[in-house]
Amino acid sequence: MYLVKTPRLLKKLYPKLLWNVNKSARRIYLTFDDGPIPIVTPFVLNILNQYNAKATFFCIGDNVRKHPDVFEQVKNEGHAIGNHTYNHLKGWKTDDNRYLENFLKADGLLQTNLFRPPYGRIKRSQIRLLQAAKPVLKIVMWSVLSGDFDITLKPEKCLENVLKSTGGGDIVVFHDSLKAFDRLQYVLPRAMEVWRREGFEFMALNFKN
Ligand SMILES: [Zn+2]
């Protein structure tokens, strides 16, 4: 149903999207999609703090509206913010103009140059439309999908997958969502402990255009 490691072919088909960062550095780019929400997002912030880590949060606009205090906390702790649409729209099933509108509505709240399409699904016409509306926009995909959203996946297996697939320059997707919380709680602190021992740093995606 999904692959932990992003296939090279997919990266080649969409070379303008960002799939990973410089592979030679011992840096891992943790990203958290679908927040901000109470309990789960603060849990993530607390773990990141323990490791002196910076990460990137691809926020749903409607969650920012509902939980402005959690959103402020994410920003205040120095993490990067990305747009994840206002209502978590599926690009392939959404009319282009509606997609753009929803992106812009979230952009008003989030004010960021980073965007990740929900489900990683976006039409080429939508990519063009968003980039025309916001030329500095960087569309960020990932190189490692943790699968934390998969309720049939055992936390131990999720941890194993993530550790096996991640190395320098990888962009790893987690979710600060209730659905992912069982796995996230287990995997995040353990994975970060291993990575720190291996000498990795945790960086936010920061692009100055
Ligand atoms: Zn999402």
mmCIF file of C-alpha atoms and ligand atoms in Angstrom:
data_model
loop_
_atom_site.group_PDB
_atom_site.id
_atom_site.type_symbol
_atom_site.label_atom_id
_atom_site.label_comp_id
_atom_site.label_asym_id
_atom_site.label_seq_id
_atom_site.Cartn_x
_atom_site.Cartn_y
_atom_site.Cartn_z
ATOM 1 C CA MET A 1 0.000 0.000 0.000
ATOM 2 C CA TYR A 2 2.888 2.362 0.711
ATOM 3 C CA LEU A 3 6.657 2.142 0.620
ATOM 4 C CA VAL A 4 8.846 3.168 3.508
ATOM 5 C CA LYS A 5 11.638 4.259 1.187
ATOM 6 C CA THR A 6 10.670 6.534 -1.708
ATOM 7 C CA PRO A 7 11.523 4.818 -5.012
ATOM 8 C CA ARG A 8 14.115 6.494 -7.201
ATOM 9 C CA LEU A 9 11.764 6.418 -10.173
ATOM 10 C CA LEU A 10 9.218 8.609 -8.432
ATOM 11 C CA LYS A 11 11.919 11.123 -7.591
ATOM 12 C CA LYS A 12 12.931 11.176 -11.252
ATOM 13 C CA LEU A 13 9.388 11.777 -12.431
ATOM 14 C CA TYR A 14 9.096 14.842 -10.235
ATOM 15 C CA PRO A 15 12.590 16.322 -10.139
ATOM 16 C CA LYS A 16 11.378 19.775 -9.120
ATOM 17 C CA LEU A 17 9.934 18.535 -5.863
ATOM 18 C CA LEU A 18 12.197 18.160 -2.871
ATOM 19 C CA TRP A 19 12.652 14.500 -1.876
ATOM 20 C CA ASN A 20 15.796 14.637 0.236
ATOM 21 C CA VAL A 21 18.597 16.982 1.192
ATOM 22 C CA ASN A 22 22.386 16.693 0.741
ATOM 23 C CA LYS A 23 23.172 13.071 1.511
ATOM 24 C CA SER A 24 26.761 13.624 2.559
ATOM 25 C CA ALA A 25 25.930 15.432 5.807
ATOM 26 C CA ARG A 26 24.953 13.550 8.970
ATOM 27 C CA ARG A 27 21.702 15.379 9.204
ATOM 28 C CA ILE A 28 18.175 14.079 9.446
ATOM 29 C CA TYR A 29 15.171 16.206 8.583
ATOM 30 C CA LEU A 30 12.224 15.156 10.711
ATOM 31 C CA THR A 31 8.843 16.358 9.535
ATOM 32 C CA PHE A 32 5.472 16.149 11.260
ATOM 33 C CA ASP A 33 2.265 16.370 9.264
ATOM 34 C CA ASP A 34 -1.385 17.040 10.095
ATOM 35 C CA GLY A 35 -1.111 19.020 13.374
ATOM 36 C CA PRO A 36 -1.066 21.139 15.328
ATOM 37 C CA ILE A 37 -3.253 19.494 17.951
ATOM 38 C CA PRO A 38 -3.191 19.313 21.758
ATOM 39 C CA ILE A 39 -1.365 16.446 23.509
ATOM 40 C CA VAL A 40 0.283 14.950 20.417
ATOM 41 C CA THR A 41 2.055 18.079 19.121
ATOM 42 C CA PRO A 42 3.261 19.083 22.621
ATOM 43 C CA PHE A 43 4.512 15.505 23.091
ATOM 44 C CA VAL A 44 6.579 15.846 19.907
ATOM 45 C CA LEU A 45 7.885 19.272 20.948
ATOM 46 C CA ASN A 46 8.985 17.871 24.275
ATOM 47 C CA ILE A 47 10.945 15.023 22.672
ATOM 48 C CA LEU A 48 12.539 17.373 20.130
ATOM 49 C CA ASN A 49 13.537 19.636 22.965
ATOM 50 C CA GLN A 50 15.267 16.805 24.812
ATOM 51 C CA TYR A 51 17.453 16.193 21.778
ATOM 52 C CA ASN A 52 18.019 19.831 20.985
ATOM 53 C CA ALA A 53 16.419 19.057 17.656
ATOM 54 C CA LYS A 54 14.713 21.273 15.119
ATOM 55 C CA ALA A 55 12.058 19.885 12.806
ATOM 56 C CA THR A 56 9.444 20.960 10.284
ATOM 57 C CA PHE A 57 5.705 20.896 10.936
ATOM 58 C CA PHE A 58 3.399 20.716 7.925
ATOM 59 C CA CYS A 59 0.261 22.147 9.470
ATOM 60 C CA ILE A 60 -3.360 21.873 8.453
ATOM 61 C CA GLY A 61 -4.808 25.400 8.367
ATOM 62 C CA ASP A 62 -8.018 24.370 10.092
ATOM 63 C CA ASN A 63 -6.036 22.865 12.992
ATOM 64 C CA VAL A 64 -4.124 26.123 13.361
ATOM 65 C CA ARG A 65 -7.460 27.951 13.559
ATOM 66 C CA LYS A 66 -8.681 25.522 16.236
ATOM 67 C CA HIS A 67 -5.465 25.355 18.241
ATOM 68 C CA PRO A 68 -3.652 28.685 17.844
ATOM 69 C CA ASP A 69 -1.834 28.252 21.161
ATOM 70 C CA VAL A 70 -0.272 24.958 20.070
ATOM 71 C CA PHE A 71 0.724 26.568 16.765
ATOM 72 C CA GLU A 72 2.397 29.449 18.629
ATOM 73 C CA GLN A 73 4.315 26.958 20.731
ATOM 74 C CA VAL A 74 5.669 25.213 17.619
ATOM 75 C CA LYS A 75 6.837 28.533 16.175
ATOM 76 C CA ASN A 76 8.251 29.825 19.451
ATOM 77 C CA GLU A 77 10.407 26.743 19.835
ATOM 78 C CA GLY A 78 12.125 27.566 16.560
ATOM 79 C CA HIS A 79 10.766 24.860 14.288
ATOM 80 C CA ALA A 80 9.989 25.422 10.635
ATOM 81 C CA ILE A 81 6.385 25.621 9.472
ATOM 82 C CA GLY A 82 4.991 24.212 6.255
ATOM 83 C CA ASN A 83 1.610 24.464 4.565
ATOM 84 C CA HIS A 84 -0.434 21.246 4.306
ATOM 85 C CA THR A 85 -3.599 22.891 2.887
ATOM 86 C CA TYR A 86 -6.477 24.194 4.996
ATOM 87 C CA ASN A 87 -8.614 21.051 4.881
ATOM 88 C CA HIS A 88 -6.147 18.277 4.020
ATOM 89 C CA LEU A 89 -7.321 17.974 0.429
ATOM 90 C CA LYS A 90 -6.442 15.115 -1.851
ATOM 91 C CA GLY A 91 -4.983 16.757 -4.960
ATOM 92 C CA TRP A 92 -5.894 14.022 -7.413
ATOM 93 C CA LYS A 93 -9.556 14.272 -6.445
ATOM 94 C CA THR A 94 -9.806 18.032 -6.119
ATOM 95 C CA ASP A 95 -10.559 20.641 -8.732
ATOM 96 C CA ASP A 96 -7.479 22.804 -9.390
ATOM 97 C CA ASN A 97 -9.014 26.119 -8.437
ATOM 98 C CA ARG A 98 -10.425 24.732 -5.228
ATOM 99 C CA TYR A 99 -7.007 23.302 -4.420
ATOM 100 C CA LEU A 100 -5.332 26.655 -4.964
ATOM 101 C CA GLU A 101 -7.951 28.446 -2.862
ATOM 102 C CA ASN A 102 -7.494 25.992 -0.022
ATOM 103 C CA PHE A 103 -3.716 26.370 -0.208
ATOM 104 C CA LEU A 104 -4.015 30.171 -0.131
ATOM 105 C CA LYS A 105 -6.429 30.089 2.792
ATOM 106 C CA ALA A 106 -3.856 28.107 4.788
ATOM 107 C CA ASP A 107 -1.061 30.360 3.526
ATOM 108 C CA GLY A 108 -2.782 33.350 5.114
ATOM 109 C CA LEU A 109 -2.354 31.713 8.535
ATOM 110 C CA LEU A 110 0.920 29.897 8.049
ATOM 111 C CA GLN A 111 2.969 32.281 5.896
ATOM 112 C CA THR A 112 5.610 29.854 4.791
ATOM 113 C CA ASN A 113 7.509 28.964 1.632
ATOM 114 C CA LEU A 114 7.207 25.242 2.306
ATOM 115 C CA PHE A 115 4.328 23.107 1.122
ATOM 116 C CA ARG A 116 3.627 19.407 1.339
ATOM 117 C CA PRO A 117 0.627 18.024 -0.535
ATOM 118 C CA PRO A 118 -1.577 15.830 1.678
ATOM 119 C CA TYR A 119 -1.099 12.115 0.858
ATOM 120 C CA GLY A 120 1.786 13.235 -1.372
ATOM 121 C CA ARG A 121 -0.742 13.491 -4.165
ATOM 122 C CA ILE A 122 -0.769 16.525 -6.360
ATOM 123 C CA LYS A 123 -1.447 17.009 -10.064
ATOM 124 C CA ARG A 124 1.157 18.641 -12.257
ATOM 125 C CA SER A 125 -1.399 21.354 -13.070
ATOM 126 C CA GLN A 126 -1.759 22.044 -9.337
ATOM 127 C CA ILE A 127 2.006 22.261 -8.874
ATOM 128 C CA ARG A 128 2.099 24.866 -11.646
ATOM 129 C CA LEU A 129 -0.813 26.798 -10.196
ATOM 130 C CA LEU A 130 0.655 26.961 -6.691
ATOM 131 C CA GLN A 131 4.080 27.945 -7.951
ATOM 132 C CA ALA A 132 2.577 30.671 -10.106
ATOM 133 C CA ALA A 133 0.683 32.024 -7.092
ATOM 134 C CA LYS A 134 3.771 31.817 -4.871
ATOM 135 C CA PRO A 135 7.018 31.677 -6.877
ATOM 136 C CA VAL A 136 9.219 31.113 -3.802
ATOM 137 C CA LEU A 137 7.279 27.985 -2.922
ATOM 138 C CA LYS A 138 9.247 24.826 -2.246
ATOM 139 C CA ILE A 139 7.213 21.629 -2.540
ATOM 140 C CA VAL A 140 8.581 19.132 -0.060
ATOM 141 C CA MET A 141 7.988 15.404 -0.353
ATOM 142 C CA TRP A 142 10.007 12.838 1.643
ATOM 143 C CA SER A 143 12.486 10.018 1.357
ATOM 144 C CA VAL A 144 11.274 7.964 4.338
ATOM 145 C CA LEU A 145 7.638 7.345 5.240
ATOM 146 C CA SER A 146 7.407 6.060 8.811
ATOM 147 C CA GLY A 147 3.976 4.467 8.358
ATOM 148 C CA ASP A 148 3.008 5.735 11.823
ATOM 149 C CA PHE A 149 -0.505 6.390 10.436
ATOM 150 C CA ASP A 150 -0.943 2.657 9.738
ATOM 151 C CA ILE A 151 -2.976 1.281 12.638
ATOM 152 C CA THR A 152 -2.188 -2.315 11.622
ATOM 153 C CA LEU A 153 1.556 -1.714 11.995
ATOM 154 C CA LYS A 154 3.147 -2.768 15.284
ATOM 155 C CA PRO A 155 5.174 0.002 16.919
ATOM 156 C CA GLU A 156 8.252 -2.257 17.020
ATOM 157 C CA LYS A 157 7.994 -2.892 13.278
ATOM 158 C CA CYS A 158 7.475 0.803 12.567
ATOM 159 C CA LEU A 159 10.661 1.570 14.516
ATOM 160 C CA GLU A 160 12.578 -1.108 12.653
ATOM 161 C CA ASN A 161 11.397 0.231 9.262
ATOM 162 C CA VAL A 162 12.347 3.781 10.098
ATOM 163 C CA LEU A 163 15.800 2.888 11.416
ATOM 164 C CA LYS A 164 16.558 0.641 8.469
ATOM 165 C CA SER A 165 15.593 3.268 5.884
ATOM 166 C CA THR A 166 17.020 6.472 7.324
ATOM 167 C CA GLY A 167 20.451 7.959 6.770
ATOM 168 C CA GLY A 168 22.105 11.337 6.152
ATOM 169 C CA GLY A 169 20.004 13.844 4.212
ATOM 170 C CA ASP A 170 16.770 11.932 4.568
ATOM 171 C CA ILE A 171 13.452 13.680 5.026
ATOM 172 C CA VAL A 172 11.369 11.510 7.354
ATOM 173 C CA VAL A 173 7.595 11.807 7.686
ATOM 174 C CA PHE A 174 5.796 11.377 10.978
ATOM 175 C CA HIS A 175 2.324 12.574 11.925
ATOM 176 C CA ASP A 176 1.325 14.598 14.951
ATOM 177 C CA SER A 177 -2.161 13.128 14.754
ATOM 178 C CA LEU A 178 -4.256 11.011 17.129
ATOM 179 C CA LYS A 179 -4.286 8.168 14.647
ATOM 180 C CA ALA A 180 -0.494 7.954 14.624
ATOM 181 C CA PHE A 181 0.049 8.580 18.327
ATOM 182 C CA ASP A 182 0.404 4.935 19.466
ATOM 183 C CA ARG A 183 3.268 4.359 17.066
ATOM 184 C CA LEU A 184 4.720 7.855 17.252
ATOM 185 C CA GLN A 185 5.044 7.714 21.048
ATOM 186 C CA TYR A 186 6.980 4.497 20.788
ATOM 187 C CA VAL A 187 9.085 5.192 17.718
ATOM 188 C CA LEU A 188 10.137 8.838 17.959
ATOM 189 C CA PRO A 189 12.112 8.796 21.230
ATOM 190 C CA ARG A 190 13.740 5.444 20.429
ATOM 191 C CA ALA A 191 14.705 6.379 16.881
ATOM 192 C CA MET A 192 16.105 9.714 17.994
ATOM 193 C CA GLU A 193 18.158 8.026 20.683
ATOM 194 C CA VAL A 194 19.722 5.681 18.108
ATOM 195 C CA TRP A 195 20.347 8.470 15.612
ATOM 196 C CA ARG A 196 21.950 10.683 18.209
ATOM 197 C CA ARG A 197 24.302 7.889 19.224
ATOM 198 C CA GLU A 198 25.213 7.520 15.563
ATOM 199 C CA GLY A 199 26.126 11.193 15.461
ATOM 200 C CA PHE A 200 23.203 12.636 13.515
ATOM 201 C CA GLU A 201 21.905 16.158 13.929
ATOM 202 C CA PHE A 202 18.243 17.033 13.517
ATOM 203 C CA MET A 203 17.538 20.016 11.340
ATOM 204 C CA ALA A 204 14.513 21.979 10.179
ATOM 205 C CA LEU A 205 14.038 22.564 6.459
ATOM 206 C CA ASN A 206 15.055 26.163 6.023
ATOM 207 C CA PHE A 207 15.303 27.615 2.585
ATOM 208 C CA LYS A 208 16.025 31.229 2.082
ATOM 209 C CA ASN A 209 14.878 32.134 -1.386
HETATM 210 ZN ZN ZN B 1 -1.336 14.854 5.851
#
